[in-house]
């Protein structure tokens, strides 16, 4: 697996608009941006309505994922190109999710919606119609997802990468600074975690930094033992850490990297678990 | 906004979603214009010392943006198509709404 197998640029996307076998999908939590204009031929997936179980805090199950992709006209042998706003957070989450359910032909658009907009490329309001398919998903690949007990057991034993902003990591803020600050959970971070904000992996236009820059960031600057230890990435709800999971697992090709999608909204609400405040120790 | 969301809607989250008073929030908000007209496509980024990224919101149709920062000194940077950009120093404090007009 290398960068070119998983990441494409806007020229590639433009050349594949409307091509058979390629489905372009915009993914976001707030899909109003799609409704105002999207890449021609792109369909949309709503991170919350389509990918989250409406009752339990969990994914939609295998049958639900099969129904979603069948209804959107995505076939098992289609190449799915994902992009979105928020510097591709939710598109990276969807990428991780597609891989969890065994869809291997999936790509991420470097820079996502932001670079496309800043480059003044074409956006349309036309919504494509795709004929229904009969999609078959695989069972969830547990090697990509960390659950809470595994995270607690990993304290001091594995690399824990907290990808939130420094103020969220130290406990000054409970949410990113574009959101009102909640009071429901405890602030801080998981003991022994290192803080490598997702934003350090991205350039200003939302594209990923080079492989060499990324290796320097995680191994040299953050001091993570990437070769000797398995890694778990987390944030607040698991989408920024999906961005970092994509960097570590897909771009840098590290084998044992999991995303903890329960993240701080789960961990910071657990009774009895250790929490650290302030800088990393 | 509740724990089940994390994204930044265009223009930023409305202050009307804040539970209770604004006394615990340090709001930075404003509008971006070009030759007097709102810039509806672009991004506002809040940066800390050393250009450390803090948060980003896409501009609203009216060129608006809003952040809920920690108290302190920040830099606001705006990016827009055509390579347009601007930067301003910002001060945020609890219980205050700091308003900024950015002309590209």
mmCIF file of C-alpha atoms in Angstrom:
data_model
loop_
_atom_site.group_PDB
_atom_site.id
_atom_site.type_symbol
_atom_site.label_atom_id
_atom_site.label_comp_id
_atom_site.label_asym_id
_atom_site.label_seq_id
_atom_site.Cartn_x
_atom_site.Cartn_y
_atom_site.Cartn_z
ATOM 1 C CA UNK A 1 0.000 0.000 0.000
ATOM 2 C CA UNK A 2 1.383 3.402 -0.919
ATOM 3 C CA UNK A 3 0.126 6.960 -1.121
ATOM 4 C CA UNK A 4 -0.917 6.664 -4.769
ATOM 5 C CA UNK A 5 -3.060 3.594 -3.962
ATOM 6 C CA UNK A 6 -5.227 5.478 -1.481
ATOM 7 C CA UNK A 7 -4.996 9.202 -2.244
ATOM 8 C CA UNK A 8 -5.747 11.075 -5.487
ATOM 9 C CA UNK A 9 -5.577 14.735 -6.421
ATOM 10 C CA UNK A 10 -8.230 16.995 -7.881
ATOM 11 C CA UNK A 11 -6.996 16.485 -11.454
ATOM 12 C CA UNK A 12 -7.575 12.740 -11.075
ATOM 13 C CA UNK A 13 -11.045 13.391 -9.692
ATOM 14 C CA UNK A 14 -11.880 15.801 -12.509
ATOM 15 C CA UNK A 15 -10.754 13.247 -15.110
ATOM 16 C CA UNK A 16 -12.998 10.584 -13.552
ATOM 17 C CA UNK A 17 -16.222 12.578 -13.216
ATOM 18 C CA UNK A 18 -19.032 10.433 -14.592
ATOM 19 C CA UNK A 19 -16.705 7.539 -15.420
ATOM 20 C CA UNK A 20 -18.310 4.085 -15.120
ATOM 21 C CA UNK A 21 -16.959 2.158 -12.155
ATOM 22 C CA UNK A 22 -16.029 5.293 -10.213
ATOM 23 C CA UNK A 23 -18.452 6.719 -7.655
ATOM 24 C CA UNK A 24 -17.610 10.101 -6.145
ATOM 25 C CA UNK A 25 -19.128 10.596 -2.682
ATOM 26 C CA UNK A 26 -19.219 13.741 -0.552
ATOM 27 C CA UNK A 27 -19.368 12.901 3.168
ATOM 28 C CA UNK A 28 -20.045 15.340 5.941
ATOM 29 C CA UNK A 29 -21.842 15.775 9.232
ATOM 30 C CA UNK A 30 -23.685 18.802 7.887
ATOM 31 C CA UNK A 31 -24.590 18.012 4.281
ATOM 32 C CA UNK A 32 -26.002 21.457 3.457
ATOM 33 C CA UNK A 33 -22.721 22.225 1.649
ATOM 34 C CA UNK A 34 -23.452 19.352 -0.772
ATOM 35 C CA UNK A 35 -26.909 20.737 -1.418
ATOM 36 C CA UNK A 36 -25.459 24.147 -2.338
ATOM 37 C CA UNK A 37 -22.877 22.703 -4.700
ATOM 38 C CA UNK A 38 -20.773 19.557 -5.084
ATOM 39 C CA UNK A 39 -18.323 17.924 -7.479
ATOM 40 C CA UNK A 40 -20.216 16.941 -10.648
ATOM 41 C CA UNK A 41 -21.609 13.370 -10.480
ATOM 42 C CA UNK A 42 -21.010 13.159 -6.705
ATOM 43 C CA UNK A 43 -23.625 11.600 -4.436
ATOM 44 C CA UNK A 44 -23.762 12.321 -0.703
ATOM 45 C CA UNK A 45 -23.501 10.340 2.500
ATOM 46 C CA UNK A 46 -24.623 11.957 5.736
ATOM 47 C CA UNK A 47 -22.168 10.981 8.474
ATOM 48 C CA UNK A 48 -24.859 11.035 11.135
ATOM 49 C CA UNK A 49 -28.052 9.911 9.410
ATOM 50 C CA UNK A 50 -26.464 7.296 7.159
ATOM 51 C CA UNK A 51 -23.485 5.960 9.113
ATOM 52 C CA UNK A 52 -24.639 6.069 12.761
ATOM 53 C CA UNK A 53 -27.220 3.762 14.338
ATOM 54 C CA UNK A 54 -30.257 5.916 15.190
ATOM 55 C CA UNK A 55 -30.729 4.348 18.631
ATOM 56 C CA UNK A 56 -27.506 2.853 19.986
ATOM 57 C CA UNK A 57 -24.208 4.745 19.901
ATOM 58 C CA UNK A 58 -22.603 2.576 17.237
ATOM 59 C CA UNK A 59 -22.245 2.044 13.516
ATOM 60 C CA UNK A 60 -25.056 0.878 11.329
ATOM 61 C CA UNK A 61 -24.763 -2.907 11.197
ATOM 62 C CA UNK A 62 -23.648 -4.948 8.183
ATOM 63 C CA UNK A 63 -27.169 -5.186 6.799
ATOM 64 C CA UNK A 64 -27.643 -1.453 7.259
ATOM 65 C CA UNK A 65 -24.408 -0.715 5.395
ATOM 66 C CA UNK A 66 -25.439 -3.078 2.589
ATOM 67 C CA UNK A 67 -28.809 -1.365 2.321
ATOM 68 C CA UNK A 68 -27.185 2.090 2.280
ATOM 69 C CA UNK A 69 -24.718 1.295 -0.491
ATOM 70 C CA UNK A 70 -27.313 -0.607 -2.523
ATOM 71 C CA UNK A 71 -29.726 2.306 -2.275
ATOM 72 C CA UNK A 72 -27.015 4.814 -3.296
ATOM 73 C CA UNK A 73 -26.103 2.699 -6.325
ATOM 74 C CA UNK A 74 -22.620 1.629 -5.192
ATOM 75 C CA UNK A 75 -21.548 -1.825 -6.359
ATOM 76 C CA UNK A 76 -18.946 -4.112 -4.793
ATOM 77 C CA UNK A 77 -16.498 -3.606 -7.657
ATOM 78 C CA UNK A 78 -16.915 0.199 -7.860
ATOM 79 C CA UNK A 79 -14.027 2.457 -6.952
ATOM 80 C CA UNK A 80 -15.358 4.883 -4.342
ATOM 81 C CA UNK A 81 -13.711 8.320 -4.188
ATOM 82 C CA UNK A 82 -14.519 10.084 -0.919
ATOM 83 C CA UNK A 83 -14.182 13.768 -0.133
ATOM 84 C CA UNK A 84 -15.759 16.255 2.239
ATOM 85 C CA UNK A 85 -15.536 19.443 4.247
ATOM 86 C CA UNK A 86 -13.805 19.904 7.608
ATOM 87 C CA UNK A 87 -10.464 19.033 6.001
ATOM 88 C CA UNK A 88 -11.780 15.585 5.033
ATOM 89 C CA UNK A 89 -12.437 14.493 8.652
ATOM 90 C CA UNK A 90 -15.747 12.822 7.869
ATOM 91 C CA UNK A 91 -14.547 11.552 4.490
ATOM 92 C CA UNK A 92 -11.587 9.919 6.262
ATOM 93 C CA UNK A 93 -14.033 8.447 8.775
ATOM 94 C CA UNK A 94 -16.106 7.070 5.884
ATOM 95 C CA UNK A 95 -12.931 5.718 4.280
ATOM 96 C CA UNK A 96 -12.119 3.871 7.531
ATOM 97 C CA UNK A 97 -15.740 2.679 7.706
ATOM 98 C CA UNK A 98 -15.704 1.369 4.110
ATOM 99 C CA UNK A 99 -12.509 -0.514 4.924
ATOM 100 C CA UNK A 100 -14.078 -1.893 8.107
ATOM 101 C CA UNK A 101 -16.847 -3.449 6.030
ATOM 102 C CA UNK A 102 -14.347 -4.786 3.506
ATOM 103 C CA UNK A 103 -14.626 -2.351 0.574
ATOM 104 C CA UNK A 104 -11.037 -2.222 -0.678
ATOM 105 C CA UNK A 105 -11.419 -0.033 -3.763
ATOM 106 C CA UNK A 106 -11.739 3.226 -1.878
ATOM 107 C CA UNK A 107 -9.806 6.478 -2.336
ATOM 108 C CA UNK A 108 -9.611 9.831 -0.606
ATOM 109 C CA UNK A 109 -9.442 13.130 -2.499
ATOM 110 C CA UNK A 110 -6.417 15.066 -1.257
ATOM 111 C CA UNK A 111 -7.524 18.417 0.146
ATOM 112 C CA UNK A 112 -11.202 17.470 -0.025
ATOM 113 C CA UNK A 113 -13.823 20.080 -0.561
ATOM 114 C CA UNK A 114 -11.638 22.930 0.692
ATOM 115 C CA UNK A 115 -8.913 22.632 -1.928
ATOM 116 C CA UNK A 116 -11.531 22.089 -4.632
ATOM 117 C CA UNK A 117 -13.224 25.349 -3.598
ATOM 118 C CA UNK A 118 -9.999 27.317 -3.154
ATOM 119 C CA UNK A 119 -8.940 26.193 -6.649
ATOM 120 C CA UNK A 120 -12.292 27.519 -7.983
ATOM 121 C CA UNK A 121 -13.123 24.166 -9.602
ATOM 122 C CA UNK A 122 -16.624 23.402 -10.847
ATOM 123 C CA UNK A 123 -19.439 22.697 -8.383
ATOM 124 C CA UNK A 124 -22.967 21.732 -9.358
ATOM 125 C CA UNK A 125 -26.374 21.377 -7.712
ATOM 126 C CA UNK A 126 -27.375 18.568 -10.080
ATOM 127 C CA UNK A 127 -28.039 15.390 -8.120
ATOM 128 C CA UNK A 128 -27.187 12.231 -10.097
ATOM 129 C CA UNK A 129 -29.487 9.250 -10.227
ATOM 130 C CA UNK A 130 -27.768 5.929 -9.805
ATOM 131 C CA UNK A 131 -29.584 2.627 -10.303
ATOM 132 C CA UNK A 132 -29.933 0.457 -7.224
ATOM 133 C CA UNK A 133 -27.333 -2.244 -6.699
ATOM 134 C CA UNK A 134 -27.178 -5.339 -4.543
ATOM 135 C CA UNK A 135 -24.196 -4.629 -2.312
ATOM 136 C CA UNK A 136 -22.696 -7.323 -0.074
ATOM 137 C CA UNK A 137 -20.490 -6.223 2.836
ATOM 138 C CA UNK A 138 -18.015 -8.327 4.775
ATOM 139 C CA UNK A 139 -18.058 -8.725 8.547
ATOM 140 C CA UNK A 140 -16.433 -5.780 10.396
ATOM 141 C CA UNK A 141 -12.642 -5.950 10.438
ATOM 142 C CA UNK A 142 -11.951 -5.734 14.171
ATOM 143 C CA UNK A 143 -8.255 -5.057 13.549
ATOM 144 C CA UNK A 144 -9.075 -1.466 12.591
ATOM 145 C CA UNK A 145 -11.295 -0.447 15.517
ATOM 146 C CA UNK A 146 -10.467 -0.023 19.217
ATOM 147 C CA UNK A 147 -13.147 -0.315 21.892
ATOM 148 C CA UNK A 148 -12.950 1.158 25.393
ATOM 149 C CA UNK A 149 -11.620 -1.825 27.368
ATOM 150 C CA UNK A 150 -8.816 -2.248 24.870
ATOM 151 C CA UNK A 151 -7.972 1.444 25.204
ATOM 152 C CA UNK A 152 -7.828 1.303 29.014
ATOM 153 C CA UNK A 153 -5.609 -1.787 28.770
ATOM 154 C CA UNK A 154 -3.333 0.008 26.318
ATOM 155 C CA UNK A 155 -2.345 2.764 28.774
ATOM 156 C CA UNK A 156 1.432 2.719 29.048
ATOM 157 C CA UNK A 157 1.705 -0.242 26.697
ATOM 158 C CA UNK A 158 0.781 1.038 23.234
ATOM 159 C CA UNK A 159 1.116 4.332 21.425
ATOM 160 C CA UNK A 160 -1.940 6.425 22.272
ATOM 161 C CA UNK A 161 -2.216 9.359 19.891
ATOM 162 C CA UNK A 162 -4.593 12.111 20.961
ATOM 163 C CA UNK A 163 -5.224 14.132 17.798
ATOM 164 C CA UNK A 164 -7.332 16.905 19.352
ATOM 165 C CA UNK A 165 -6.103 20.473 19.672
ATOM 166 C CA UNK A 166 -3.590 21.221 22.456
ATOM 167 C CA UNK A 167 -6.274 23.056 24.461
ATOM 168 C CA UNK A 168 -8.569 20.018 24.367
ATOM 169 C CA UNK A 169 -5.637 17.737 25.274
ATOM 170 C CA UNK A 170 -4.601 19.751 28.309
ATOM 171 C CA UNK A 171 -8.196 20.223 29.449
ATOM 172 C CA UNK A 172 -8.649 23.929 28.745
ATOM 173 C CA UNK A 173 -11.404 23.163 26.222
ATOM 174 C CA UNK A 174 -13.885 20.277 25.978
ATOM 175 C CA UNK A 175 -14.586 20.649 22.264
ATOM 176 C CA UNK A 176 -12.922 22.160 19.189
ATOM 177 C CA UNK A 177 -12.888 25.958 19.282
ATOM 178 C CA UNK A 178 -15.538 26.235 16.576
ATOM 179 C CA UNK A 179 -18.087 24.686 18.974
ATOM 180 C CA UNK A 180 -19.672 25.887 22.220
ATOM 181 C CA UNK A 181 -17.916 24.333 25.191
ATOM 182 C CA UNK A 182 -19.885 21.577 26.928
ATOM 183 C CA UNK A 183 -19.810 20.716 30.594
ATOM 184 C CA UNK A 184 -20.989 17.103 30.507
ATOM 185 C CA UNK A 185 -17.664 15.287 30.486
ATOM 186 C CA UNK A 186 -14.390 15.491 32.361
ATOM 187 C CA UNK A 187 -11.612 17.334 30.558
ATOM 188 C CA UNK A 188 -8.105 16.048 29.921
ATOM 189 C CA UNK A 189 -6.547 13.103 28.118
ATOM 190 C CA UNK A 190 -5.806 9.391 28.491
ATOM 191 C CA UNK A 191 -2.626 8.898 30.558
ATOM 192 C CA UNK A 192 0.503 8.244 28.471
ATOM 193 C CA UNK A 193 -1.132 9.659 25.330
ATOM 194 C CA UNK A 194 0.915 11.957 23.120
ATOM 195 C CA UNK A 195 -0.763 14.980 21.557
ATOM 196 C CA UNK A 196 -0.297 15.160 17.809
ATOM 197 C CA UNK A 197 -3.140 17.360 16.545
ATOM 198 C CA UNK A 198 -4.627 16.122 13.257
ATOM 199 C CA UNK A 199 -3.914 19.563 11.789
ATOM 200 C CA UNK A 200 -0.166 18.951 11.915
ATOM 201 C CA UNK A 201 -0.631 16.233 9.294
ATOM 202 C CA UNK A 202 -2.297 18.643 6.880
ATOM 203 C CA UNK A 203 -1.235 21.653 4.877
ATOM 204 C CA UNK A 204 -3.225 24.871 5.002
ATOM 205 C CA UNK A 205 -5.236 23.870 1.905
ATOM 206 C CA UNK A 206 -6.268 20.579 3.512
ATOM 207 C CA UNK A 207 -3.867 18.338 1.548
ATOM 208 C CA UNK A 208 -1.731 15.859 3.469
ATOM 209 C CA UNK A 209 1.882 16.655 4.188
ATOM 210 C CA UNK A 210 4.574 14.546 2.494
ATOM 211 C CA UNK A 211 5.465 11.081 3.779
ATOM 212 C CA UNK A 212 8.839 12.316 5.004
ATOM 213 C CA UNK A 213 7.240 15.215 6.893
ATOM 214 C CA UNK A 214 4.676 12.836 8.416
ATOM 215 C CA UNK A 215 7.314 10.336 9.575
ATOM 216 C CA UNK A 216 9.266 13.177 11.183
ATOM 217 C CA UNK A 217 6.117 14.466 12.867
ATOM 218 C CA UNK A 218 5.092 11.205 14.550
ATOM 219 C CA UNK A 219 8.426 9.492 15.142
ATOM 220 C CA UNK A 220 10.869 12.331 15.785
ATOM 221 C CA UNK A 221 8.780 15.257 17.062
ATOM 222 C CA UNK A 222 6.170 13.263 19.019
ATOM 223 C CA UNK A 223 8.577 10.483 19.956
ATOM 224 C CA UNK A 224 6.182 7.638 19.180
ATOM 225 C CA UNK A 225 7.669 4.158 18.844
ATOM 226 C CA UNK A 226 5.891 3.377 15.588
ATOM 227 C CA UNK A 227 8.003 0.337 14.756
ATOM 228 C CA UNK A 228 7.919 -1.317 18.168
ATOM 229 C CA UNK A 229 4.408 -0.610 19.439
ATOM 230 C CA UNK A 230 0.875 -0.857 18.114
ATOM 231 C CA UNK A 231 -1.030 2.414 17.943
ATOM 232 C CA UNK A 232 -4.497 3.667 18.860
ATOM 233 C CA UNK A 233 -5.657 7.108 17.674
ATOM 234 C CA UNK A 234 -8.515 8.998 19.308
ATOM 235 C CA UNK A 235 -10.094 12.458 19.355
ATOM 236 C CA UNK A 236 -13.551 13.474 20.558
ATOM 237 C CA UNK A 237 -15.962 11.460 18.385
ATOM 238 C CA UNK A 238 -13.565 9.528 16.154
ATOM 239 C CA UNK A 239 -13.579 11.494 12.922
ATOM 240 C CA UNK A 240 -10.433 13.602 13.411
ATOM 241 C CA UNK A 241 -8.688 10.432 14.571
ATOM 242 C CA UNK A 242 -9.887 8.684 11.388
ATOM 243 C CA UNK A 243 -7.889 11.384 9.564
ATOM 244 C CA UNK A 244 -4.809 10.374 11.608
ATOM 245 C CA UNK A 245 -5.596 6.652 11.199
ATOM 246 C CA UNK A 246 -5.565 7.287 7.435
ATOM 247 C CA UNK A 247 -2.144 8.932 7.734
ATOM 248 C CA UNK A 248 -0.571 6.198 9.860
ATOM 249 C CA UNK A 249 -2.223 3.100 8.390
ATOM 250 C CA UNK A 250 -2.783 4.059 4.770
ATOM 251 C CA UNK A 251 -0.181 6.699 3.866
ATOM 252 C CA UNK A 252 2.687 5.477 6.049
ATOM 253 C CA UNK A 253 1.623 1.826 5.813
ATOM 254 C CA UNK A 254 1.909 1.000 9.516
ATOM 255 C CA UNK A 255 0.212 -2.372 10.106
ATOM 256 C CA UNK A 256 -1.270 -2.184 13.596
ATOM 257 C CA UNK A 257 -3.157 1.087 13.925
ATOM 258 C CA UNK A 258 -6.686 1.313 15.298
ATOM 259 C CA UNK A 259 -9.152 4.159 15.505
ATOM 260 C CA UNK A 260 -10.967 4.533 18.855
ATOM 261 C CA UNK A 261 -14.232 6.031 17.636
ATOM 262 C CA UNK A 262 -15.708 6.194 21.136
ATOM 263 C CA UNK A 263 -12.959 8.726 21.764
ATOM 264 C CA UNK A 264 -13.126 11.436 24.411
ATOM 265 C CA UNK A 265 -16.928 11.660 24.541
ATOM 266 C CA UNK A 266 -16.849 8.059 25.777
ATOM 267 C CA UNK A 267 -13.581 7.954 27.721
ATOM 268 C CA UNK A 268 -14.176 11.308 29.441
ATOM 269 C CA UNK A 269 -17.536 10.020 30.716
ATOM 270 C CA UNK A 270 -16.358 6.629 32.048
ATOM 271 C CA UNK A 271 -16.465 6.079 35.797
ATOM 272 C CA UNK A 272 -13.223 5.123 37.444
ATOM 273 C CA UNK A 273 -10.740 5.431 34.592
ATOM 274 C CA UNK A 274 -7.532 7.464 35.003
ATOM 275 C CA UNK A 275 -7.340 10.921 33.423
ATOM 276 C CA UNK A 276 -4.360 13.206 33.058
ATOM 277 C CA UNK A 277 -4.557 17.007 32.926
ATOM 278 C CA UNK A 278 -2.037 19.408 31.449
ATOM 279 C CA UNK A 279 0.879 18.613 29.196
ATOM 280 C CA UNK A 280 1.912 15.056 28.307
ATOM 281 C CA UNK A 281 4.110 13.409 30.947
ATOM 282 C CA UNK B 1 -24.201 21.498 19.889
ATOM 283 C CA UNK B 2 -24.017 18.153 21.641
ATOM 284 C CA UNK B 3 -21.402 15.478 21.994
ATOM 285 C CA UNK B 4 -22.610 13.642 18.902
ATOM 286 C CA UNK B 5 -21.279 16.281 16.532
ATOM 287 C CA UNK B 6 -17.893 17.768 15.834
ATOM 288 C CA UNK B 7 -18.029 19.439 12.428
ATOM 289 C CA UNK B 8 -17.979 23.134 11.668
ATOM 290 C CA UNK B 9 -21.100 24.338 9.840
ATOM 291 C CA UNK B 10 -20.724 27.174 7.357
ATOM 292 C CA UNK B 11 -20.641 30.458 9.208
ATOM 293 C CA UNK B 12 -20.033 28.755 12.548
ATOM 294 C CA UNK B 13 -22.410 27.463 15.204
ATOM 295 C CA UNK B 14 -25.130 29.890 16.321
ATOM 296 C CA UNK B 15 -24.749 31.355 19.807
ATOM 297 C CA UNK B 16 -28.404 30.431 20.335
ATOM 298 C CA UNK B 17 -27.283 26.792 20.745
ATOM 299 C CA UNK B 18 -25.266 27.650 23.834
ATOM 300 C CA UNK B 19 -26.830 26.207 26.980
ATOM 301 C CA UNK B 20 -27.108 28.800 29.738
ATOM 302 C CA UNK B 21 -25.358 32.148 29.614
ATOM 303 C CA UNK B 22 -22.484 33.208 27.398
ATOM 304 C CA UNK B 23 -20.441 33.819 30.542
ATOM 305 C CA UNK B 24 -18.479 30.610 30.049
ATOM 306 C CA UNK B 25 -17.834 31.199 26.333
ATOM 307 C CA UNK B 26 -15.186 33.363 24.660
ATOM 308 C CA UNK B 27 -16.786 34.092 21.295
ATOM 309 C CA UNK B 28 -14.907 35.453 18.286
ATOM 310 C CA UNK B 29 -17.111 36.247 15.308
ATOM 311 C CA UNK B 30 -17.127 38.423 12.234
ATOM 312 C CA UNK B 31 -17.633 38.816 8.524
ATOM 313 C CA UNK B 32 -15.385 38.714 5.477
ATOM 314 C CA UNK B 33 -15.962 41.085 2.564
ATOM 315 C CA UNK B 34 -14.362 41.864 -0.773
ATOM 316 C CA UNK B 35 -15.032 45.358 -2.101
ATOM 317 C CA UNK B 36 -17.941 45.640 0.308
ATOM 318 C CA UNK B 37 -19.611 42.375 -0.774
ATOM 319 C CA UNK B 38 -19.741 39.288 1.488
ATOM 320 C CA UNK B 39 -17.319 36.479 0.622
ATOM 321 C CA UNK B 40 -19.435 33.327 0.804
ATOM 322 C CA UNK B 41 -16.737 30.853 -0.234
ATOM 323 C CA UNK B 42 -13.650 30.676 1.903
ATOM 324 C CA UNK B 43 -12.316 29.622 5.281
ATOM 325 C CA UNK B 44 -11.605 31.357 8.584
ATOM 326 C CA UNK B 45 -8.828 29.779 10.643
ATOM 327 C CA UNK B 46 -8.050 30.534 14.279
ATOM 328 C CA UNK B 47 -4.352 30.148 15.080
ATOM 329 C CA UNK B 48 -2.447 30.176 18.362
ATOM 330 C CA UNK B 49 1.118 31.229 19.051
ATOM 331 C CA UNK B 50 3.595 30.088 16.419
ATOM 332 C CA UNK B 51 0.751 29.707 13.923
ATOM 333 C CA UNK B 52 -0.497 26.623 15.791
ATOM 334 C CA UNK B 53 -3.827 25.617 14.233
ATOM 335 C CA UNK B 54 -6.790 25.868 16.621
ATOM 336 C CA UNK B 55 -9.974 25.705 14.548
ATOM 337 C CA UNK B 56 -11.465 26.439 11.148
ATOM 338 C CA UNK B 57 -14.942 27.197 9.834
ATOM 339 C CA UNK B 58 -16.148 27.612 6.252
ATOM 340 C CA UNK B 59 -17.552 31.097 5.683
ATOM 341 C CA UNK B 60 -21.342 31.424 5.626
ATOM 342 C CA UNK B 61 -23.228 32.871 2.671
ATOM 343 C CA UNK B 62 -22.983 36.261 4.376
ATOM 344 C CA UNK B 63 -19.202 35.891 4.814
ATOM 345 C CA UNK B 64 -19.728 35.179 8.504
ATOM 346 C CA UNK B 65 -17.724 33.019 10.896
ATOM 347 C CA UNK B 66 -17.795 32.236 14.645
ATOM 348 C CA UNK B 67 -15.444 30.543 17.120
ATOM 349 C CA UNK B 68 -15.790 29.536 20.777
ATOM 350 C CA UNK B 69 -12.179 29.946 21.845
ATOM 351 C CA UNK B 70 -10.307 29.747 25.099
ATOM 352 C CA UNK B 71 -9.561 33.206 26.563
ATOM 353 C CA UNK B 72 -6.342 34.672 25.169
ATOM 354 C CA UNK B 73 -4.632 36.101 22.129
ATOM 355 C CA UNK B 74 -5.190 34.489 18.752
ATOM 356 C CA UNK B 75 -4.553 35.125 15.089
ATOM 357 C CA UNK B 76 -7.413 34.970 12.618
ATOM 358 C CA UNK B 77 -6.453 33.966 9.077
ATOM 359 C CA UNK B 78 -8.857 33.984 6.137
ATOM 360 C CA UNK B 79 -8.353 31.960 2.930
ATOM 361 C CA UNK B 80 -10.503 32.501 -0.162
ATOM 362 C CA UNK B 81 -10.405 31.380 -3.823
ATOM 363 C CA UNK B 82 -7.992 33.199 -6.074
ATOM 364 C CA UNK B 83 -5.241 33.063 -3.476
ATOM 365 C CA UNK B 84 -6.901 35.798 -1.399
ATOM 366 C CA UNK B 85 -5.895 35.866 2.265
ATOM 367 C CA UNK B 86 -5.908 38.155 5.268
ATOM 368 C CA UNK B 87 -4.725 38.004 8.848
ATOM 369 C CA UNK B 88 -5.671 39.863 12.043
ATOM 370 C CA UNK B 89 -4.794 39.633 15.736
ATOM 371 C CA UNK B 90 -7.742 38.748 18.008
ATOM 372 C CA UNK B 91 -8.337 38.862 21.758
ATOM 373 C CA UNK B 92 -10.937 36.524 23.310
ATOM 374 C CA UNK B 93 -12.387 36.659 26.832
ATOM 375 C CA UNK B 94 -15.119 34.788 28.726
ATOM 376 C CA UNK B 95 -18.485 36.488 28.518
ATOM 377 C CA UNK B 96 -17.442 38.638 25.564
ATOM 378 C CA UNK B 97 -18.272 38.500 21.882
ATOM 379 C CA UNK B 98 -15.283 39.864 19.979
ATOM 380 C CA UNK B 99 -16.421 41.124 16.587
ATOM 381 C CA UNK B 100 -14.076 41.367 13.596
ATOM 382 C CA UNK B 101 -14.562 42.734 10.102
ATOM 383 C CA UNK B 102 -12.117 41.378 7.525
ATOM 384 C CA UNK B 103 -11.761 43.119 4.151
ATOM 385 C CA UNK B 104 -9.844 41.104 1.525
#
